[in-house]
Coordinates of C-alpha atoms in Angstrom, one line a residue:
X26 CA -25.1 92.7 22.9
X27 CA -24.2 89.5 24.7
X28 CA -26.4 86.4 24.9
X29 CA -27.8 87.1 28.4
X30 CA -28.7 90.7 27.4
X31 CA -30.5 89.4 24.4
X32 CA -32.6 86.9 26.4
X33 CA -33.5 89.5 29.0
X34 CA -34.5 91.9 26.3
X35 CA -36.8 89.4 24.6
X36 CA -38.4 88.6 28.0
X37 CA -39.1 92.3 28.6
X38 CA -40.6 92.6 25.2
X39 CA -43.0 89.6 25.8
X40 CA -44.4 91.1 29.0
X41 CA -48.0 92.5 28.6
X42 CA -48.3 96.2 28.8
X43 CA -49.9 97.5 32.0
X44 CA -53.5 98.6 31.5
X45 CA -54.2 102.2 30.8
X46 CA -56.3 104.3 33.0
X47 CA -59.2 104.0 30.6
X48 CA -59.0 100.2 30.6
X49 CA -58.9 100.1 34.4
X50 CA -62.1 102.3 34.6
X51 CA -63.9 100.1 32.0
X52 CA -63.1 96.9 33.9
X53 CA -64.3 98.5 37.2
X54 CA -67.6 99.4 35.6
X55 CA -68.0 95.9 34.2
X56 CA -67.6 94.4 37.7
X57 CA -70.0 96.9 39.2
X58 CA -72.6 96.1 36.5
X59 CA -72.2 92.4 37.0
X60 CA -72.7 92.8 40.8
X61 CA -75.8 94.9 40.2
X62 CA -77.3 92.3 37.8
X63 CA -76.6 89.5 40.3
X64 CA -78.2 91.5 43.1
X65 CA -81.2 92.2 40.8
X66 CA -81.6 88.5 40.0
X67 CA -81.4 87.6 43.7
X68 CA -84.1 90.2 44.5
X69 CA -86.3 88.8 41.7
X70 CA -85.9 85.3 42.9
X71 CA -86.8 86.3 46.5
X72 CA -89.7 88.3 45.2
X73 CA -91.0 85.3 43.2
X74 CA -90.7 83.0 46.2
X75 CA -92.5 85.5 48.4
X76 CA -95.3 85.7 45.8
X77 CA -95.6 81.9 45.7
X78 CA -95.7 81.6 49.5
X79 CA -98.5 84.2 49.5
X80 CA -100.5 82.3 46.9
X81 CA -100.1 79.0 48.8
X82 CA -100.9 80.6 52.1
X83 CA -104.1 82.1 50.7
X84 CA -105.0 78.7 49.1
X85 CA -104.6 76.9 52.4
X86 CA -107.0 79.4 54.1
X87 CA -109.7 78.5 51.6
X88 CA -112.0 76.0 53.3
X89 CA -113.5 74.7 50.0
X90 CA -110.2 74.9 48.1
X91 CA -109.0 71.6 46.8
X92 CA -106.4 72.4 44.1
X93 CA -104.4 75.4 42.8
X94 CA -103.0 75.6 39.3
X95 CA -100.0 77.8 38.5
X96 CA -99.3 79.4 35.1
X97 CA -96.6 77.9 32.8
X98 CA -93.0 78.7 33.9
X99 CA -89.5 77.5 33.4
X100 CA -87.7 74.8 35.3
X101 CA -86.1 77.0 38.0
X102 CA -89.4 78.7 38.9
X103 CA -91.2 75.4 39.0
X104 CA -88.5 74.1 41.4
X105 CA -89.4 77.1 43.7
X106 CA -93.1 76.2 43.6
X107 CA -92.3 72.5 44.4
X108 CA -90.2 73.5 47.3
X109 CA -92.7 76.0 48.8
X110 CA -95.6 73.5 48.3
X111 CA -93.6 70.7 49.9
X112 CA -92.9 72.8 53.0
X113 CA -96.6 73.6 53.2
X114 CA -97.5 69.9 53.0
X115 CA -99.2 69.9 49.6
X116 CA -99.2 67.4 46.8
X117 CA -97.6 68.7 43.6
X118 CA -97.6 67.4 40.0
X119 CA -96.2 69.0 36.7
X120 CA -98.1 68.8 33.4
X121 CA -97.6 70.0 29.9
X122 CA -94.7 70.2 27.5
X123 CA -91.3 71.7 28.5
X124 CA -90.7 75.2 27.1
X125 CA -94.3 75.3 25.9
X126 CA -96.9 75.0 28.6
X127 CA -95.2 73.1 31.4
X128 CA -97.0 74.1 34.7
X129 CA -97.6 72.9 38.2
X130 CA -100.8 72.1 40.0
X131 CA -101.0 71.5 43.8
X132 CA -103.6 69.7 45.9
X133 CA -104.3 69.5 49.6
X134 CA -103.4 66.1 50.8
X135 CA -107.0 65.1 51.6
X136 CA -107.9 65.9 48.0
X137 CA -105.0 64.2 46.3
X138 CA -105.8 63.3 42.7
X139 CA -106.5 59.7 41.8
X140 CA -104.8 57.9 38.9
X141 CA -107.7 58.7 36.5
X142 CA -107.5 62.4 37.2
X143 CA -103.8 62.4 36.7
X144 CA -104.1 60.6 33.5
X145 CA -106.7 63.1 32.2
X146 CA -104.6 66.1 33.2
X147 CA -101.5 64.6 31.5
X148 CA -103.6 64.3 28.3
X149 CA -104.6 67.9 28.7
X150 CA -108.3 67.0 29.4
X151 CA -110.7 68.0 32.0
X152 CA -111.3 65.3 34.6
X153 CA -114.8 63.8 34.7
X154 CA -115.3 61.6 37.8
X155 CA -118.5 59.9 36.5
X156 CA -116.8 58.9 33.2
X157 CA -113.6 57.8 35.1
X158 CA -115.8 55.6 37.4
X159 CA -117.5 53.9 34.4
X160 CA -114.2 53.3 32.7
X161 CA -112.7 51.9 35.8
X162 CA -115.6 49.5 36.3
X163 CA -115.3 48.4 32.6
X164 CA -111.6 47.8 33.1
X165 CA -112.2 45.7 36.2
X166 CA -114.9 43.7 34.4
X167 CA -112.6 43.0 31.4
X168 CA -109.8 42.0 33.7
X169 CA -112.1 39.5 35.5
X170 CA -113.3 38.2 32.2
X171 CA -109.8 37.7 31.0
X172 CA -108.9 35.8 34.2
X173 CA -111.9 33.5 33.9
X174 CA -111.1 32.9 30.2
X175 CA -107.5 32.0 31.1
X176 CA -108.7 29.6 33.8
X177 CA -111.0 27.9 31.3
X178 CA -108.2 27.5 28.7
X179 CA -105.8 26.2 31.3
X180 CA -108.1 23.4 32.4
X181 CA -106.6 20.1 31.1
X182 CA -109.1 17.3 30.3
X183 CA -108.0 13.7 31.0
X184 CA -106.6 12.0 28.0
X185 CA -108.3 8.7 28.8
X186 CA -110.3 6.9 31.5
X187 CA -110.1 3.6 33.2
X188 CA -112.3 1.8 30.7
X189 CA -110.4 3.0 27.6
X190 CA -107.0 2.4 29.3
X191 CA -107.5 -1.3 30.0
X192 CA -110.1 -2.2 27.3
X193 CA -107.5 -3.8 25.0
X194 CA -106.2 -6.0 27.9
X195 CA -109.3 -7.3 29.6
X196 CA -112.0 -6.6 27.1
X197 CA -114.6 -3.9 26.9
X198 CA -117.2 -5.4 29.3
X199 CA -114.6 -6.3 31.9
X200 CA -113.1 -2.9 31.8
X201 CA -116.5 -1.2 32.2
X202 CA -117.3 -3.4 35.1
X203 CA -114.0 -2.7 36.8
X204 CA -114.5 1.0 36.3
X205 CA -117.9 0.8 38.0
X206 CA -116.5 -1.1 41.0
X207 CA -113.4 1.2 41.5
X208 CA -113.9 3.4 44.5
X209 CA -111.9 6.5 45.4
X210 CA -109.7 6.1 48.4
X211 CA -110.6 8.6 51.2
X212 CA -106.9 9.3 51.6
X213 CA -106.2 9.8 47.9
X214 CA -102.5 10.1 47.3
X215 CA -101.5 8.8 50.7
X216 CA -101.2 5.2 52.0
X217 CA -101.5 4.6 55.8
X218 CA -99.0 2.5 57.7
X219 CA -101.8 0.1 58.5
X220 CA -102.4 -0.5 54.9
X221 CA -98.7 -1.1 54.2
X222 CA -98.6 -4.1 56.7
X223 CA -98.1 -7.6 55.2
X224 CA -100.9 -9.6 56.6
X225 CA -99.8 -13.0 55.2
X226 CA -98.8 -15.7 57.6
X227 CA -95.4 -17.5 57.5
X228 CA -97.1 -20.6 56.0
X229 CA -98.7 -18.5 53.2
X230 CA -95.3 -16.9 52.3
X231 CA -93.5 -20.3 52.3
X232 CA -96.3 -21.8 50.1
X233 CA -96.0 -19.0 47.7
X234 CA -92.2 -19.4 47.5
X235 CA -92.6 -23.1 46.9
X236 CA -95.1 -22.5 44.1
X237 CA -92.8 -20.0 42.4
X238 CA -89.9 -22.4 42.7
X239 CA -91.9 -25.2 41.2
X240 CA -93.1 -23.0 38.3
X241 CA -89.5 -22.0 37.6
X242 CA -88.3 -25.7 37.6
X243 CA -91.2 -26.7 35.3
X244 CA -90.4 -24.0 32.8
X245 CA -86.7 -24.9 32.7
X246 CA -87.6 -28.6 32.1
X247 CA -90.0 -27.6 29.3
X248 CA -87.3 -25.5 27.7
X249 CA -84.8 -28.3 27.9
X250 CA -87.4 -30.8 26.6

């Protein structure tokens, strides 16, 4: 056998054998079964959605109905309930532990749960509106008390006053007298343009300059002497 024939022979040997009649029938049955299961799941999903729609429709018809609680279910079925409730204009929340007791509860918008009710339901407790009101009032009172306490602590007392500041320079009695005579400016922190004007005359300014010059000369002479 030549080389080419050997290669062709090995290629023919590696080809898979065609399925037998029995194998073809088994594969066909498997496809049919998979199709039936898929159809069954589709029908079950549609049936569940129809059931939820009926429950929510009946709930909306109840004049005194405020909330509706569904039984525990998996993530997919909860998504269906959320979707149907959203279409109906309801408020929805999930409570409980996943794969244990996770469930959905819906409310009409006008009866939407407050934060206190949601907190109670998340803890697995029954909501008591009277108790929640008292707890909220206590929280508000504590918050106000904390704010007032912070304001009190943040108040900075002056480190000194006028008398203590200048007592060592002008004496205790003089400092006290000056503190009594000091008056608060009506425009505290601001000086008007009128107050900034130099009201000295030219003669006053020249006299002050001459005095300063004379004092300087006298000091220089004293230092030289």
